[in-house]
Amino acid sequence: DTEVTQTPKHLVMGMTNKKSLKCEQHMGHRAMYWYKQKAKKPPELMFVYSYEKLSINESVPSRFSPECPNSSLLNLHLHALQPEDSALYLCASSHISQGANVLTFGAGSRLTVL
Amino acid sequence: QKEVEQDPGPLSVPEGAIVSLNCTYSNSAFQYFMWYRQYSRKGPELLMYTYSSGNKEDGRFTAQVDKSSKYISLFIRDSQPSDSATYLCAKERYNTDKLIFGTGTRLQVFP
């Protein structure tokens, strides 16, 4: 299995809803990431988990709450989001290849906040 | 100044053309440079990565790094319509898990 699987592919939620995005990889990768990507913009790093511990939080608002239950799973809990949070949310995992930290991305979860 | 700068395009070329995609970077605290390709409504996929100055070739793709001028390039030979995508250069910030992306260049190859 060489994939990062994200669910759901599409999510529409109201500003008062609570929802979660899920990410799974079975490649034994040590680190997992959440990125946010707006239309025609590059991915922006949100969080990094390394060996199941949160290692980087890019000053993301608390309405986004990451969770890493085990080395294969990564969740992003969403609560009280704003319309401007509508974006493609990308999960990635990484491994070291010839010294380089190589990221494998999932297809993304497209979020629309009404 | 952004750490990685990239011309957003769009770049439109005929099938069979040689494509040159370029990035500049400002922070020398790096380890590796990478090129990702992103098709519409998909996640980015890694094309190539390179560390040292010089060229690295993989099929129709060649990555080039010039550390003295802080310039990285991706060349695509014999471009195909299936190469139509956004190409993102990225660099790894030294001793971190952070990958910094350029803005991406949208490429269209027409038949």
Coordinates of N, CA and C in Angstrom, one line a residue:
Chain A
D1 N 0.9 -1.2 0.0 CA 0.0 0.0 0.0 C 0.9 1.2 0.0
T2 N 0.8 2.0 -1.1 CA 1.7 3.2 -1.2 C 0.9 4.5 -1.2
E3 N -0.3 4.4 -0.6 CA -1.2 5.6 -0.7 C -1.5 6.2 0.7
V4 N -1.8 7.5 0.6 CA -2.4 8.2 1.7 C -3.9 8.4 1.4
T5 N -4.8 7.9 2.3 CA -6.2 7.9 2.0 C -6.9 8.9 2.9
Q6 N -7.6 9.8 2.3 CA -8.3 10.8 3.0 C -9.9 10.6 2.8
T7 N -10.6 10.8 4.0 CA -12.0 10.8 3.9 C -12.6 11.9 4.8
P8 N -13.7 12.5 4.4 CA -14.4 12.3 3.2 C -13.7 13.1 2.0
K9 N -14.1 12.8 0.8 CA -13.5 13.6 -0.3 C -14.1 15.0 -0.4
H10 N -15.4 15.1 0.0 CA -16.1 16.4 0.0 C -16.9 16.5 1.4
L11 N -16.9 17.7 1.9 CA -17.6 18.0 3.1 C -18.2 19.4 3.1
V12 N -19.5 19.5 3.4 CA -20.2 20.8 3.5 C -20.7 20.9 4.9
M13 N -20.3 22.0 5.6 CA -20.8 22.1 7.0 C -21.1 23.5 7.3
G14 N -22.0 23.7 8.2 CA -22.4 25.0 8.7 C -21.4 25.5 9.8
M15 N -21.5 26.7 10.1 CA -20.5 27.3 11.0 C -20.7 26.8 12.5
T16 N -21.8 26.2 12.8 CA -22.0 25.7 14.1 C -21.8 24.2 14.2
N17 N -21.5 23.6 13.1 CA -21.3 22.1 13.1 C -19.9 21.7 13.7
K18 N -19.9 20.4 14.1 CA -18.6 19.8 14.4 C -18.4 18.6 13.5
K19 N -17.3 18.6 12.8 CA -17.0 17.5 11.9 C -15.5 17.1 12.0
S20 N -15.1 16.0 11.3 CA -13.7 15.6 11.4 C -13.3 15.1 10.0
L21 N -12.1 15.4 9.7 CA -11.4 14.8 8.5 C -10.5 13.7 8.9
K22 N -10.4 12.7 8.1 CA -9.6 11.5 8.5 C -8.5 11.2 7.4
C23 N -7.4 10.7 7.9 CA -6.3 10.4 7.0 C -5.7 9.1 7.5
E24 N -5.3 8.3 6.6 CA -4.7 7.0 6.9 C -3.6 6.6 6.0
Q25 N -2.5 6.1 6.5 CA -1.4 5.5 5.7 C -0.9 4.3 6.3
H26 N -0.5 3.3 5.5 CA 0.0 2.0 6.0 C 1.4 1.8 5.4
M27 N 2.2 2.9 5.3 CA 3.5 2.7 4.7 C 4.6 2.8 5.8
G28 N 4.2 2.9 7.0 CA 5.1 2.9 8.1 C 5.9 4.3 8.2
H29 N 5.3 5.3 7.6 CA 6.0 6.6 7.7 C 5.9 7.2 9.1
R30 N 7.0 7.9 9.4 CA 7.1 8.4 10.8 C 6.4 9.7 11.1
A31 N 6.2 10.5 10.0 CA 5.6 11.8 10.2 C 4.3 11.9 9.4
M32 N 3.4 12.7 9.9 CA 2.2 13.0 9.1 C 1.8 14.5 9.3
Y33 N 1.2 15.0 8.2 CA 1.0 16.4 8.1 C -0.4 16.8 7.7
W34 N -0.8 18.0 8.1 CA -2.0 18.6 7.5 C -1.6 19.9 6.8
Y35 N -2.0 20.0 5.6 CA -1.9 21.2 4.8 C -3.2 21.8 4.4
K36 N -3.3 23.1 4.2 CA -4.5 23.7 3.7 C -4.2 24.4 2.4
Q37 N -5.0 24.2 1.4 CA -4.7 24.8 0.1 C -6.0 25.5 -0.5
K38 N -5.8 26.8 -0.6 CA -6.9 27.6 -1.3 C -6.7 27.6 -2.8
A39 N -7.7 27.9 -3.5 CA -7.7 27.8 -5.0 C -6.5 28.7 -5.6
K40 N -5.8 28.1 -6.5 CA -4.7 28.7 -7.2 C -3.6 29.2 -6.2
K41 N -3.5 28.6 -5.1 CA -2.4 28.9 -4.1 C -1.7 27.6 -3.8
P42 N -0.4 27.8 -3.2 CA 0.3 26.6 -2.8 C -0.2 26.0 -1.5
P43 N 0.1 24.8 -1.2 CA -0.3 24.2 0.1 C 0.4 25.0 1.2
E44 N -0.4 25.2 2.3 CA 0.2 25.9 3.5 C 0.2 24.9 4.7
L45 N 1.3 24.8 5.3 CA 1.5 23.8 6.4 C 0.6 24.3 7.6
M46 N -0.1 23.3 8.2 CA -0.9 23.6 9.4 C -0.2 22.9 10.6
F47 N -0.1 21.6 10.5 CA 0.4 20.8 11.6 C 1.3 19.7 11.1
V48 N 2.3 19.3 12.0 CA 3.1 18.1 11.7 C 3.1 17.2 13.0
Y49 N 2.9 15.9 12.8 CA 3.1 15.0 13.9 C 4.3 14.1 13.5
S50 N 5.2 14.0 14.5 CA 6.4 13.1 14.3 C 6.4 12.1 15.4
Y51 N 6.4 10.8 15.0 CA 6.3 9.7 15.9 C 5.1 9.9 16.9
E52 N 4.0 10.3 16.3 CA 2.7 10.5 17.0 C 2.6 11.6 17.9
K53 N 3.6 12.5 17.9 CA 3.6 13.7 18.8 C 3.6 14.9 17.9
L54 N 2.8 15.9 18.3 CA 2.7 17.1 17.6 C 4.0 17.9 17.7
S55 N 4.6 18.1 16.5 CA 6.0 18.7 16.5 C 5.9 20.1 15.9
I56 N 4.9 20.4 15.1 CA 4.8 21.8 14.5 C 3.3 22.1 14.5
N57 N 3.0 23.3 15.0 CA 1.7 23.9 14.9 C 2.0 25.3 14.3
E58 N 1.5 25.6 13.1 CA 1.8 26.8 12.4 C 0.8 27.9 12.8
S59 N 0.7 28.1 14.1 CA -0.3 29.1 14.7 C -1.6 29.0 14.1
V60 N -2.1 27.8 14.0 CA -3.5 27.6 13.4 C -4.5 27.9 14.5
P61 N -5.6 28.5 14.1 CA -6.7 28.8 15.1 C -7.2 27.5 15.8
S62 N -7.7 27.7 17.0 CA -8.1 26.5 17.8 C -9.3 25.9 17.3
R63 N -10.0 26.5 16.3 CA -11.2 25.8 15.8 C -10.8 24.6 14.9
F64 N -9.5 24.5 14.6 CA -8.9 23.3 14.0 C -8.1 22.5 15.1
S65 N -8.5 21.3 15.3 CA -7.8 20.5 16.4 C -7.3 19.2 15.8
P66 N -6.0 19.0 15.7 CA -5.5 17.7 15.2 C -5.4 16.7 16.2
E67 N -5.4 15.4 15.7 CA -5.3 14.3 16.6 C -4.6 13.2 15.9
C68 N -3.6 12.5 16.6 CA -2.9 11.4 16.0 C -3.1 10.1 16.9
P69 N -4.2 9.4 16.6 CA -4.5 8.2 17.5 C -3.4 7.1 17.5
N70 N -2.8 6.9 16.3 CA -1.7 6.0 16.2 C -0.8 6.3 15.0
S71 N 0.2 5.5 14.7 CA 1.1 5.9 13.7 C 0.6 5.9 12.3
S72 N -0.6 5.3 12.1 CA -1.2 5.2 10.8 C -2.4 6.2 10.6
L73 N -2.8 6.8 11.6 CA -4.1 7.6 11.5 C -3.8 9.1 11.9
L74 N -4.5 10.0 11.2 CA -4.4 11.4 11.6 C -5.8 12.0 11.3
N75 N -6.3 12.7 12.3 CA -7.6 13.3 12.2 C -7.4 14.8 12.3
L76 N -8.4 15.5 11.8 CA -8.5 17.0 11.9 C -9.9 17.3 12.3
H77 N -10.1 17.7 13.6 CA -11.4 18.0 14.1 C -11.7 19.5 13.8
L78 N -12.9 19.7 13.4 CA -13.3 21.0 12.9 C -14.5 21.5 13.7
H79 N -14.5 22.7 14.2 CA -15.6 23.2 15.1 C -15.7 24.7 14.9
A80 N -16.9 25.2 14.7 CA -17.1 26.6 14.6 C -16.3 27.3 13.5
L81 N -16.3 26.7 12.4 CA -15.4 27.2 11.3 C -16.1 28.4 10.6
Q82 N -15.3 29.2 9.9 CA -15.8 30.3 9.2 C -15.8 30.0 7.7
P83 N -16.6 30.8 6.9 CA -16.6 30.5 5.4 C -15.2 30.6 4.8
E84 N -14.3 31.5 5.4 CA -13.0 31.6 4.8 C -12.1 30.4 5.0
D85 N -12.6 29.4 5.8 CA -11.9 28.2 6.0 C -12.2 27.2 4.9
S86 N -13.1 27.5 4.0 CA -13.3 26.6 2.9 C -12.1 26.5 2.1
A87 N -11.7 25.2 1.8 CA -10.4 25.0 1.1 C -10.3 23.5 0.9
L88 N -9.2 23.1 0.2 CA -8.8 21.7 0.1 C -7.8 21.4 1.2
Y89 N -8.2 20.4 2.0 CA -7.3 20.0 3.1 C -6.5 18.8 2.8
L90 N -5.2 18.9 2.7 CA -4.4 17.8 2.3 C -3.7 17.2 3.5
C91 N -3.7 15.9 3.5 CA -2.9 15.1 4.4 C -1.7 14.5 3.7
A92 N -0.6 14.4 4.4 CA 0.6 13.8 3.8 C 1.3 13.0 4.9
S93 N 2.1 12.1 4.4 CA 3.0 11.4 5.3 C 4.4 11.4 4.7
S94 N 5.5 11.2 5.5 CA 6.8 11.3 4.9 C 7.7 10.2 5.4
H95 N 8.7 9.9 4.6 CA 9.8 9.1 5.0 C 11.1 9.6 4.5
I96 N 12.2 9.1 5.0 CA 13.6 9.6 4.6 C 14.1 8.7 3.4
S97 N 14.4 9.4 2.3 CA 14.9 8.7 1.2 C 16.2 9.4 0.7
Q98 N 17.3 8.7 0.8 CA 18.6 9.2 0.5 C 18.9 10.6 1.2
G99 N 18.4 10.7 2.4 CA 18.6 11.9 3.2 C 17.5 12.9 3.0
A100 N 16.7 12.8 2.0 CA 15.6 13.8 1.8 C 14.3 13.3 2.5
N101 N 13.6 14.3 3.1 CA 12.3 14.0 3.7 C 11.2 14.1 2.6
V102 N 10.8 12.9 2.1 CA 9.9 12.8 1.0 C 8.5 12.7 1.4
L103 N 7.6 13.6 1.0 CA 6.2 13.6 1.4 C 5.4 13.0 0.3
T104 N 4.4 12.1 0.8 CA 3.4 11.6 -0.1 C 2.1 12.1 0.4
F105 N 1.4 12.8 -0.6 CA 0.1 13.5 -0.3 C -1.1 12.6 -0.6
G106 N -2.2 12.8 0.1 CA -3.5 12.2 -0.2 C -4.1 13.1 -1.3
A107 N -5.3 12.7 -1.7 CA -6.0 13.4 -2.7 C -6.8 14.6 -2.2
G108 N -6.9 14.7 -0.9 CA -7.5 15.9 -0.2 C -8.9 15.7 0.1
S109 N -9.4 16.5 1.1 CA -10.8 16.6 1.4 C -11.2 18.1 1.1
R110 N -12.2 18.2 0.2 CA -12.6 19.6 -0.1 C -13.7 20.0 0.8
L111 N -13.4 21.1 1.6 CA -14.3 21.5 2.6 C -15.0 22.8 2.2
T112 N -16.3 22.9 2.4 CA -17.1 24.1 2.1 C -17.8 24.4 3.4
V113 N -17.6 25.6 3.9 CA -18.3 26.1 5.1 C -19.3 27.2 4.7
L114 N -20.5 26.9 5.1 CA -21.6 27.8 4.7 C -21.9 28.8 5.8
Chain B
Q1 N 10.4 39.2 1.8 CA 10.6 38.4 0.6 C 10.3 36.9 0.9
K2 N 9.5 36.3 0.0 CA 9.1 34.9 0.2 C 10.4 34.0 0.1
E3 N 10.4 32.9 0.8 CA 11.5 32.0 0.8 C 11.7 31.3 -0.6
V4 N 10.6 31.0 -1.2 CA 10.6 30.4 -2.5 C 9.7 31.2 -3.5
E5 N 10.2 31.7 -4.6 CA 9.4 32.5 -5.5 C 9.3 31.7 -6.8
Q6 N 8.1 31.8 -7.4 CA 7.9 31.0 -8.6 C 6.9 31.8 -9.5
D7 N 7.2 31.9 -10.8 CA 6.3 32.6 -11.7 C 5.0 31.7 -11.8
P8 N 3.8 32.3 -11.5 CA 2.6 31.5 -11.5 C 2.0 31.1 -12.9
G9 N 2.6 31.8 -14.0 CA 2.1 31.5 -15.3 C 0.7 32.1 -15.5
P10 N -0.2 31.5 -16.4 CA 0.0 30.2 -16.9 C 1.0 30.2 -18.1
L11 N 1.5 29.0 -18.3 CA 2.5 28.8 -19.4 C 1.8 27.8 -20.4
S12 N 1.7 28.2 -21.6 CA 1.0 27.4 -22.6 C 1.9 27.1 -23.8
V13 N 2.1 25.8 -24.0 CA 3.1 25.4 -25.0 C 2.5 24.3 -25.9
P14 N 3.0 24.2 -27.2 CA 2.5 23.1 -28.0 C 3.1 21.7 -27.6
E15 N 2.4 20.7 -27.9 CA 3.0 19.3 -27.7 C 4.3 19.2 -28.4
G16 N 5.2 18.5 -27.6 CA 6.6 18.3 -28.1 C 7.6 19.4 -27.8
A17 N 7.1 20.5 -27.2 CA 8.0 21.6 -26.8 C 8.8 21.2 -25.6
I18 N 10.0 21.9 -25.4 CA 10.8 21.8 -24.2 C 10.3 22.9 -23.3
V19 N 9.9 22.5 -22.1 CA 9.4 23.4 -21.1 C 10.4 23.7 -20.0
S20 N 10.5 24.9 -19.6 CA 11.4 25.3 -18.5 C 10.6 26.0 -17.4
L21 N 10.7 25.4 -16.2 CA 10.0 26.0 -15.1 C 11.0 26.4 -14.1
N22 N 10.9 27.6 -13.5 CA 11.9 28.1 -12.6 C 11.5 28.6 -11.3
C23 N 12.4 28.5 -10.3 CA 12.1 29.1 -9.0 C 13.4 29.7 -8.5
T24 N 13.2 30.7 -7.6 CA 14.3 31.3 -6.9 C 14.0 31.1 -5.4
Y25 N 15.1 31.1 -4.6 CA 14.9 31.0 -3.2 C 15.8 32.0 -2.5
S26 N 15.4 32.4 -1.2 CA 16.1 33.4 -0.6 C 16.9 33.0 0.7
N27 N 16.5 31.9 1.3 CA 17.1 31.4 2.5 C 18.0 30.3 2.2
S28 N 19.3 30.4 2.6 CA 20.2 29.3 2.3 C 20.2 28.1 3.3
A29 N 19.4 28.3 4.3 CA 19.3 27.2 5.3 C 18.3 26.1 4.7
F30 N 18.8 25.3 3.8 CA 18.0 24.3 3.2 C 18.7 23.0 3.2
Q31 N 18.0 22.0 2.8 CA 18.6 20.7 2.6 C 18.4 20.2 1.2
Y32 N 17.1 20.1 0.8 CA 16.8 19.5 -0.5 C 15.8 20.4 -1.2
F33 N 15.8 20.3 -2.5 CA 14.8 20.9 -3.4 C 14.0 19.9 -4.0
M34 N 12.7 20.1 -4.1 CA 11.8 19.2 -4.7 C 10.8 19.8 -5.8
W35 N 10.4 19.0 -6.7 CA 9.4 19.4 -7.6 C 8.2 18.5 -7.5
Y36 N 7.0 19.1 -7.3 CA 5.8 18.3 -7.2 C 4.9 18.8 -8.4
R37 N 4.1 17.8 -8.8 CA 3.1 18.1 -9.9 C 1.7 17.9 -9.3
Q38 N 0.8 18.8 -9.6 CA -0.5 18.7 -9.0 C -1.5 18.9 -10.1
Y39 N -2.3 17.8 -10.4 CA -3.4 17.9 -11.3 C -4.6 18.5 -10.6
S40 N -5.5 19.0 -11.4 CA -6.7 19.7 -10.9 C -7.4 18.8 -9.9
R41 N -7.7 19.3 -8.8 CA -8.5 18.6 -7.8 C -7.9 17.3 -7.2
K42 N -6.5 17.3 -7.3 CA -5.8 16.1 -6.8 C -4.7 16.7 -5.8
G43 N -4.1 15.8 -5.0 CA -3.0 16.2 -4.2 C -1.7 16.2 -5.0
P44 N -0.8 17.0 -4.5 CA 0.6 17.0 -5.2 C 1.2 15.7 -5.2
E45 N 2.0 15.4 -6.3 CA 2.8 14.1 -6.3 C 4.2 14.5 -6.6
L46 N 5.1 13.8 -5.9 CA 6.5 14.1 -6.1 C 7.0 13.7 -7.4
L47 N 7.7 14.6 -8.1 CA 8.4 14.3 -9.4 C 9.8 14.0 -9.2
M48 N 10.5 14.9 -8.5 CA 12.0 14.7 -8.4 C 12.4 15.5 -7.1
Y49 N 13.6 15.1 -6.6 CA 14.2 15.9 -5.6 C 15.7 15.9 -5.8
T50 N 16.4 16.9 -5.4 CA 17.8 17.0 -5.6 C 18.4 17.8 -4.5
Y51 N 19.7 17.6 -4.2 CA 20.4 18.3 -3.1 C 21.5 19.1 -3.7
S52 N 22.4 18.5 -4.4 CA 23.6 19.2 -4.8 C 23.4 20.0 -6.1
S53 N 24.2 21.0 -6.3 CA 24.2 21.7 -7.6 C 24.4 20.8 -8.7
G54 N 23.9 21.2 -9.9 CA 24.0 20.3 -11.1 C 22.7 19.8 -11.5
N55 N 22.7 18.8 -12.4 CA 21.5 18.2 -13.0 C 21.2 16.9 -12.5
K56 N 19.9 16.6 -12.4 CA 19.4 15.2 -12.1 C 18.3 14.9 -13.1
E57 N 18.5 13.8 -13.8 CA 17.6 13.4 -14.9 C 16.7 12.2 -14.5
D58 N 15.4 12.3 -15.0 CA 14.6 11.1 -14.8 C 13.6 11.1 -16.0
G59 N 13.9 10.3 -17.0 CA 13.1 10.2 -18.2 C 13.1 11.6 -18.9
R60 N 11.9 12.1 -19.1 CA 11.8 13.4 -19.8 C 12.0 14.6 -18.9
F61 N 12.2 14.4 -17.6 CA 12.4 15.4 -16.7 C 13.8 15.6 -16.2
T62 N 14.3 16.9 -16.1 CA 15.6 17.2 -15.6 C 15.4 18.3 -14.6
A63 N 16.0 18.1 -13.4 CA 16.0 19.1 -12.3 C 17.4 19.7 -12.3
Q64 N 17.5 21.0 -12.1 CA 18.8 21.7 -12.1 C 18.8 22.6 -10.9
V65 N 19.9 22.6 -10.2 CA 20.0 23.5 -9.0 C 21.3 24.3 -9.2
D66 N 21.2 25.6 -9.0 CA 22.4 26.5 -9.0 C 22.4 27.2 -7.7
K67 N 23.2 26.7 -6.8 CA 23.2 27.3 -5.4 C 23.8 28.7 -5.4
S68 N 24.8 28.9 -6.3 CA 25.4 30.2 -6.3 C 24.5 31.4 -6.6
S69 N 23.5 31.1 -7.5 CA 22.5 32.1 -7.9 C 21.2 31.9 -7.2
K70 N 21.1 30.8 -6.4 CA 19.8 30.4 -5.7 C 18.7 30.3 -6.7
Y71 N 18.9 29.4 -7.7 CA 18.0 29.2 -8.8 C 17.8 27.8 -9.0
I72 N 16.5 27.3 -9.1 CA 16.2 25.9 -9.4 C 15.3 25.8 -10.6
S73 N 15.5 24.8 -11.4 CA 14.7 24.7 -12.7 C 14.3 23.3 -12.9
L74 N 13.2 23.1 -13.6 CA 12.7 21.8 -14.0 C 12.5 21.9 -15.5
F75 N 13.1 21.0 -16.3 CA 13.0 21.0 -17.7 C 12.1 19.7 -18.1
I76 N 11.2 19.9 -19.0 CA 10.4 18.8 -19.5 C 10.6 18.7 -21.0
R77 N 11.2 17.6 -21.4 CA 11.4 17.4 -22.9 C 10.2 16.7 -23.5
D78 N 10.0 17.0 -24.8 CA 8.9 16.3 -25.5 C 7.6 16.4 -24.7
S79 N 7.2 17.6 -24.3 CA 6.0 17.8 -23.5 C 4.8 17.1 -24.1
Q80 N 3.9 16.6 -23.3 CA 2.7 15.9 -23.7 C 1.5 16.6 -23.0
P81 N 0.3 16.5 -23.7 CA -0.9 17.1 -23.0 C -1.1 16.6 -21.6
S82 N -0.7 15.4 -21.3 CA -0.8 14.8 -20.0 C 0.1 15.5 -19.0
D83 N 1.0 16.3 -19.4 CA 1.9 17.1 -18.5 C 1.2 18.3 -18.0
S84 N 0.0 18.6 -18.6 CA -0.8 19.8 -18.2 C -1.1 19.7 -16.7
A85 N -0.6 20.6 -15.9 CA -0.8 20.5 -14.4 C -0.2 21.8 -13.8
T86 N -0.3 21.9 -12.5 CA 0.5 22.9 -11.8 C 1.7 22.3 -11.2
Y87 N 2.9 22.9 -11.4 CA 4.2 22.4 -11.0 C 4.6 23.3 -9.8
L88 N 4.9 22.7 -8.7 CA 5.3 23.3 -7.5 C 6.7 23.0 -7.1
C89 N 7.5 24.0 -7.0 CA 8.8 23.8 -6.4 C 8.7 23.9 -4.9
A90 N 9.6 23.2 -4.2 CA 9.6 23.3 -2.8 C 11.0 23.0 -2.2
K91 N 11.2 23.6 -1.1 CA 12.5 23.3 -0.4 C 12.3 23.0 1.0
E92 N 13.1 22.1 1.5 CA 13.0 21.6 2.8 C 13.8 22.6 3.7
R93 N 13.2 23.1 4.8 CA 14.0 24.0 5.7 C 14.9 23.1 6.5
Y94 N 16.1 23.6 6.7 CA 17.1 22.8 7.3 C 16.7 22.3 8.7
N95 N 16.9 21.0 8.9 CA 16.7 20.3 10.2 C 15.3 20.5 10.7
T96 N 14.3 20.6 9.8 CA 12.9 20.6 10.3 C 12.1 19.7 9.3
D97 N 10.9 19.5 9.7 CA 10.0 18.7 8.8 C 9.2 19.7 7.9
K98 N 9.7 20.9 7.8 CA 8.9 21.9 7.0 C 9.3 21.9 5.6
L99 N 8.3 21.8 4.7 CA 8.5 21.9 3.3 C 7.8 23.2 2.8
I100 N 8.6 24.1 2.3 CA 8.1 25.4 1.9 C 7.9 25.4 0.4
F101 N 6.7 25.7 0.0 CA 6.3 25.6 -1.5 C 6.4 27.0 -2.1
G102 N 6.7 27.0 -3.4 CA 6.5 28.1 -4.2 C 5.1 28.2 -4.6
T103 N 4.7 29.3 -5.3 CA 3.3 29.5 -5.6 C 2.8 28.6 -6.7
G104 N 3.6 27.9 -7.4 CA 3.2 27.0 -8.4 C 3.1 27.6 -9.8
T105 N 3.5 26.9 -10.9 CA 3.3 27.4 -12.2 C 2.3 26.5 -12.9
R106 N 1.3 27.1 -13.5 CA 0.3 26.3 -14.2 C 0.7 26.1 -15.6
L107 N 0.9 24.9 -16.1 CA 1.3 24.6 -17.4 C 0.2 23.9 -18.2
Q108 N 0.0 24.4 -19.4 CA -0.9 23.8 -20.4 C -0.2 23.4 -21.6
V109 N -0.2 22.1 -22.0 CA 0.4 21.6 -23.2 C -0.8 21.3 -24.2
F110 N -0.8 22.0 -25.3 CA -1.9 21.8 -26.2 C -1.5 20.9 -27.4
P111 N -2.4 20.0 -27.9 CA -2.0 19.1 -29.0 C -1.7 19.9 -30.3

